[in-house]
Short mmCIF file of C-alpha atoms and ligand atoms in Angstrom, two decimals:
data_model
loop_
_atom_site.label_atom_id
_atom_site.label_comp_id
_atom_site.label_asym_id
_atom_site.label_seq_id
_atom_site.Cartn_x
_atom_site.Cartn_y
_atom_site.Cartn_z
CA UNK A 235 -23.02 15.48 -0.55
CA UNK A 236 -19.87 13.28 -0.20
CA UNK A 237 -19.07 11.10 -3.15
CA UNK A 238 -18.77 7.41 -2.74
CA UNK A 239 -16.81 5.36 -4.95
CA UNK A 240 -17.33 1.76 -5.66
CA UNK A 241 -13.94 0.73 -6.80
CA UNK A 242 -14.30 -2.05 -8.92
CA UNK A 243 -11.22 -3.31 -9.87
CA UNK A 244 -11.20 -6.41 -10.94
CA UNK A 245 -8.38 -7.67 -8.93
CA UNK A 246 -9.88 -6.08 -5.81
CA UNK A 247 -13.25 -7.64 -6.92
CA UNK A 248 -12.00 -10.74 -6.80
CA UNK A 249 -10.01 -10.77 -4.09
CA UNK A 250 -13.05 -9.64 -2.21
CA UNK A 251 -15.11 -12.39 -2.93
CA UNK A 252 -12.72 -14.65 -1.49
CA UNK A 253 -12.92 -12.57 1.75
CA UNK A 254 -16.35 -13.16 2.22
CA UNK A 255 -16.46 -16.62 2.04
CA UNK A 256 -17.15 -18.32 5.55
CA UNK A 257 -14.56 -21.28 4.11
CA UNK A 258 -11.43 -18.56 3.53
CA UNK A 259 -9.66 -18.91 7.28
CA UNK A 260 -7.86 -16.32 9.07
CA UNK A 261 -3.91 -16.48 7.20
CA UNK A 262 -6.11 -15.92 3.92
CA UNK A 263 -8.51 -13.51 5.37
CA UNK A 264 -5.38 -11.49 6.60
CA UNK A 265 -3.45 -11.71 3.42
CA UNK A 266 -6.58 -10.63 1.52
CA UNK A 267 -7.87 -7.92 3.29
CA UNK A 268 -3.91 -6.35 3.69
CA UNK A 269 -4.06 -6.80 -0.12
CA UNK A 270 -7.13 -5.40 -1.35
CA UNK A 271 -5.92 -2.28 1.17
CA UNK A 272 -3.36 -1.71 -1.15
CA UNK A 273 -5.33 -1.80 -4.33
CA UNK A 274 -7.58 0.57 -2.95
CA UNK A 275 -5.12 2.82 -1.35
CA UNK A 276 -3.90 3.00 -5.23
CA UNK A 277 -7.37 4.28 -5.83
CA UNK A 278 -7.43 6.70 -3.38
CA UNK A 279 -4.60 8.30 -3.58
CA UNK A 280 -4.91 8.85 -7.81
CA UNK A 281 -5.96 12.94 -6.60
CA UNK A 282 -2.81 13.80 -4.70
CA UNK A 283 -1.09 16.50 -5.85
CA UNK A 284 2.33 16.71 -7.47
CA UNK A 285 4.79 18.93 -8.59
CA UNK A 286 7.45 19.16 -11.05
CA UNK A 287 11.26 19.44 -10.15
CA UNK A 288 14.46 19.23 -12.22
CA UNK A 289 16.19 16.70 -11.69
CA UNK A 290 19.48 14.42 -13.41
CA UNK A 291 19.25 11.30 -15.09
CA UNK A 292 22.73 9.19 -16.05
CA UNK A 293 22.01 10.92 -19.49
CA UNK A 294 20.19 14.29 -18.90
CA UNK A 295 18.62 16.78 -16.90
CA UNK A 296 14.49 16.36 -17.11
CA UNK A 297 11.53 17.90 -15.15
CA UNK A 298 9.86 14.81 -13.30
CA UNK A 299 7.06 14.91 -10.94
CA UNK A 300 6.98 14.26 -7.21
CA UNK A 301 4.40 14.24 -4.56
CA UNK A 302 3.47 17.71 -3.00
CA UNK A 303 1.05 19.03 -0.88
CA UNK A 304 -0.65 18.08 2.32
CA UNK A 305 0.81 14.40 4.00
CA UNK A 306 -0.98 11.55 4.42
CA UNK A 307 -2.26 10.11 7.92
CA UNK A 308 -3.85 6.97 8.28
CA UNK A 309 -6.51 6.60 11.19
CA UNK A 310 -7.89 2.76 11.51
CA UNK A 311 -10.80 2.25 13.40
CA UNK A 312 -10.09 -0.41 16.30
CA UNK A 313 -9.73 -3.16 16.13
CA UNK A 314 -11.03 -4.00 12.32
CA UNK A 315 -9.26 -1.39 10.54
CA UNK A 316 -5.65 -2.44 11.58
CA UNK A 317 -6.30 -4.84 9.03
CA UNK A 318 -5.73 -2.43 6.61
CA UNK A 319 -3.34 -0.70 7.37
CA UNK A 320 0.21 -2.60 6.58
CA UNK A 321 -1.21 -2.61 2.93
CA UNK A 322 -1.30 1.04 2.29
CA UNK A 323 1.82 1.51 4.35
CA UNK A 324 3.45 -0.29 1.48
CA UNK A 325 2.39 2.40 -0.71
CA UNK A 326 2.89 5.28 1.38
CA UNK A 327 5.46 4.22 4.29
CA UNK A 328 6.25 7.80 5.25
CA UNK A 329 2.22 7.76 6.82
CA UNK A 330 1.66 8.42 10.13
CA UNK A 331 -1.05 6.51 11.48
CA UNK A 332 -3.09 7.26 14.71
CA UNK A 333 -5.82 5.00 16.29
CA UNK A 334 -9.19 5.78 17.17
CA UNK A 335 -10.49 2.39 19.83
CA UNK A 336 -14.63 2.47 19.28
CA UNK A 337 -17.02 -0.64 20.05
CA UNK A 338 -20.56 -1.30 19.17
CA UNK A 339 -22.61 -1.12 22.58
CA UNK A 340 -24.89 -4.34 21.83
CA UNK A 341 -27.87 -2.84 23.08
CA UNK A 342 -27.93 0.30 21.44
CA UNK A 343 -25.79 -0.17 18.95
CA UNK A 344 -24.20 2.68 18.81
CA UNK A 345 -20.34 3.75 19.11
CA UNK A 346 -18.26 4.06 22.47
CA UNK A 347 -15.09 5.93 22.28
CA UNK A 348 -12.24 4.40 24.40
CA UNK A 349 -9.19 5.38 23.21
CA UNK A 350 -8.07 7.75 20.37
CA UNK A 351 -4.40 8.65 20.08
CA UNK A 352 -3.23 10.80 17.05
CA UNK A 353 -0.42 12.66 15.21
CA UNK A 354 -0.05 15.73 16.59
CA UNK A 355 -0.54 17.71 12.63
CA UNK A 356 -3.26 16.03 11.94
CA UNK A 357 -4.43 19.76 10.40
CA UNK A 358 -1.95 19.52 8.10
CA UNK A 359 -2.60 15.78 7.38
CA UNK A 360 -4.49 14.30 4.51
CA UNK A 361 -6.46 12.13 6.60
CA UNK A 362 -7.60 8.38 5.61
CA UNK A 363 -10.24 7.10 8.26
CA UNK A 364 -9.99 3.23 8.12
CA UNK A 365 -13.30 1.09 8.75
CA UNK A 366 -13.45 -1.92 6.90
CA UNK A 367 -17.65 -2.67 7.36
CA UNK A 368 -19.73 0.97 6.84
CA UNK A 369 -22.27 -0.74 8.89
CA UNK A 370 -24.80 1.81 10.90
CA UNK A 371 -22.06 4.22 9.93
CA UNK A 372 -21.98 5.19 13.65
CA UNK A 373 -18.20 4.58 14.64
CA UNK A 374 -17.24 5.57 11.15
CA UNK A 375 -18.73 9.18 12.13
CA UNK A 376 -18.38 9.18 15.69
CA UNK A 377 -14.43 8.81 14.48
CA UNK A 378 -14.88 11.56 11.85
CA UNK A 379 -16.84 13.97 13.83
CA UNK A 380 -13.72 12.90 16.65
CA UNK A 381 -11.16 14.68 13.99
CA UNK A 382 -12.67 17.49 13.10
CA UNK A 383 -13.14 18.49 16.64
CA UNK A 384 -9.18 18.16 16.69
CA UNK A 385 -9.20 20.58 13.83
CA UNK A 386 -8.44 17.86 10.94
CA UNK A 387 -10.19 19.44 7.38
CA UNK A 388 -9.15 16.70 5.29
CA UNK A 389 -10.90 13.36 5.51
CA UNK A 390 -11.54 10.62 3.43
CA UNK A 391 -13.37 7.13 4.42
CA UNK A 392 -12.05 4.23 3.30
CA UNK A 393 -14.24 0.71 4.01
CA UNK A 394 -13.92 -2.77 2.25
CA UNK A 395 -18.14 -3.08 2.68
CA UNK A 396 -20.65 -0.56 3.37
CA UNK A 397 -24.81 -1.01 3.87
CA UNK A 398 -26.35 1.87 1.98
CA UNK A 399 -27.57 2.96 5.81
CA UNK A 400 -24.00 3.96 6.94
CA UNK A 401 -23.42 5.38 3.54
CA UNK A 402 -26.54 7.46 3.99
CA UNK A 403 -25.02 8.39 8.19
CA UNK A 404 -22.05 9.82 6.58
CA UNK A 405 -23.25 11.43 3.51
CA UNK A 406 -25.57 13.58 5.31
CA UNK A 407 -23.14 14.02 8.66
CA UNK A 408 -20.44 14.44 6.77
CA UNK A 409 -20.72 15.94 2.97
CA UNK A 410 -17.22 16.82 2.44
CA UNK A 411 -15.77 13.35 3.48
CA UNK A 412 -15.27 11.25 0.16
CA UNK A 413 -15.81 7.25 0.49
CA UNK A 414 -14.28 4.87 -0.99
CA UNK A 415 -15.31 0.82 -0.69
CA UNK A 416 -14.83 -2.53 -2.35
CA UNK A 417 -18.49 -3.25 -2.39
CA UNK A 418 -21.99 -1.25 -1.64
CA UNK A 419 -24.41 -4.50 -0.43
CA UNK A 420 -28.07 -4.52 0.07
CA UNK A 421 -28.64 -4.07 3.96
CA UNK A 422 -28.09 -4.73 7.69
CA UNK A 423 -29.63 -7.22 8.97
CA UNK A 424 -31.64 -6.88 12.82
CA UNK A 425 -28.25 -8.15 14.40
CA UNK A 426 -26.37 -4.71 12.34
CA UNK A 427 -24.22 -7.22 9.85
CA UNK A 428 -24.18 -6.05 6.71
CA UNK A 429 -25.86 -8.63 4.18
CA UNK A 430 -24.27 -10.49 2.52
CA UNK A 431 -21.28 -9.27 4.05
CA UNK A 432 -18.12 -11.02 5.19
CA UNK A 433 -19.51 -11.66 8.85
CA UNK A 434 -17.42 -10.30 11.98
CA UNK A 435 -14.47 -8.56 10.17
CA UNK A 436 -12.57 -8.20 13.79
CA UNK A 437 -13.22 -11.86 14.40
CA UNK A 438 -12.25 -12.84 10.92
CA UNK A 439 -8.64 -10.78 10.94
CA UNK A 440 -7.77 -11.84 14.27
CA UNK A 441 -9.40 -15.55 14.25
CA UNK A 442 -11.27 -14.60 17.74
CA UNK A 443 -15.00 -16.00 18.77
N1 URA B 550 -19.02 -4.99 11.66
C1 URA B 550 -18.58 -6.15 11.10
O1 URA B 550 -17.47 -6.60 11.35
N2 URA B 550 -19.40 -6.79 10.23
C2 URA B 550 -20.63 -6.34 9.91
O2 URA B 550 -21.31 -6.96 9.11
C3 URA B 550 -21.07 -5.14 10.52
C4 URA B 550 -20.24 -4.49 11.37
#
């Protein structure tokens, strides 16, 4: 089964609070949610690899680690998860990010693919799929199921709130994808928002409705 980790920082803790209050407007929701990105890409990124080299300092030579292996790609989830994404390009500007467009049919719930658009080594990528509310987990795994079909092996899920029933989705569609959140809440509601939640995160980033 894929891990999840509640990373519970207190910095992203409390920043995430502030997110989910109805009064916090869209500059602060934005600066928040780009911030808290970056905490957590700190997080996920404490299992890369590195390697040692040689290298000189102004007084000696030393051995000093670097980053090796497998590069990182970034994949946010339209339109939600480009909300995200400036923060961990801070950490890791060399990224390549690609774009996967899904909506929520109202009716059914369920996710509609309309535009995906990728690095072309996304095999060789360390891939970090961006969905900021693990709500039915449906776009979350349509997205993930999406990559693998384009041969990507290396996923992780990164989401600032999940309901236990999209952490459940991808668990048991997808046990080798890690995820990583701010906060695990209590449900979805009959409307699929996840309670307590933060509301519409689109809406919220962009200040549409
Ligand atoms: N998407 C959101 O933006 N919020 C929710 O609560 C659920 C899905």
């Amino acid at each position: 089964m894929s891990n999840v980790f509640v990373l519970d920082h207190p910095l992203i803790q409390h920043k995430l609070t502030y997110i989910r209050r109805t009064k916090t407007g869209t500059k602060e929701f934005r600066e928040l949610v780009d911030e808290v990105a970056g905490l957590m890409a700190f997080e996920i990124t404490r299992d890369l690899p590195t390697e040692e080299i040689e290298i000189e300092t102004p007084v000696t030579t030393a051995k000093a680690k670097i980053l090796s292996g497998k590069k990182i790609g970034l994949v946010p989830i339209l339109r939600a998860g480009l909300g995200m994404v400036d923060g961990i390009l801070r950490l890791i500007p060399a990224a390549k990010v690609g774009h996967v467009g899904l909506y929520r049919d109202p009716e059914t719930l369920m996710p509609v693919e309309y535009y995906i658009k990728l690095p072309s080594d996304i095999q060789e990528r360390e891939l970090i799929v961006i969905d900021p509310m693990l709500a039915t987990g449906g776009s979350a795994n349509d997205a993930i199921h999406s990559l693998k079909k384009r041969g990507a092996t290396h996923i992780k899920l990164m989401c600032l709130i999940a309901a236990p029933e999209g952490v459940e989705v991808i668990q048991k569609e997808h046990p080798d994808v890690d995820i990583y959140l701010a906060a695990l809440d209590e449900k979805l509601n009959e409307k699929g928002y996840i309670v307590p939640g933060l509301g519409d995160a689109g809406d919220r980033l962009f200040g549409t409705k």
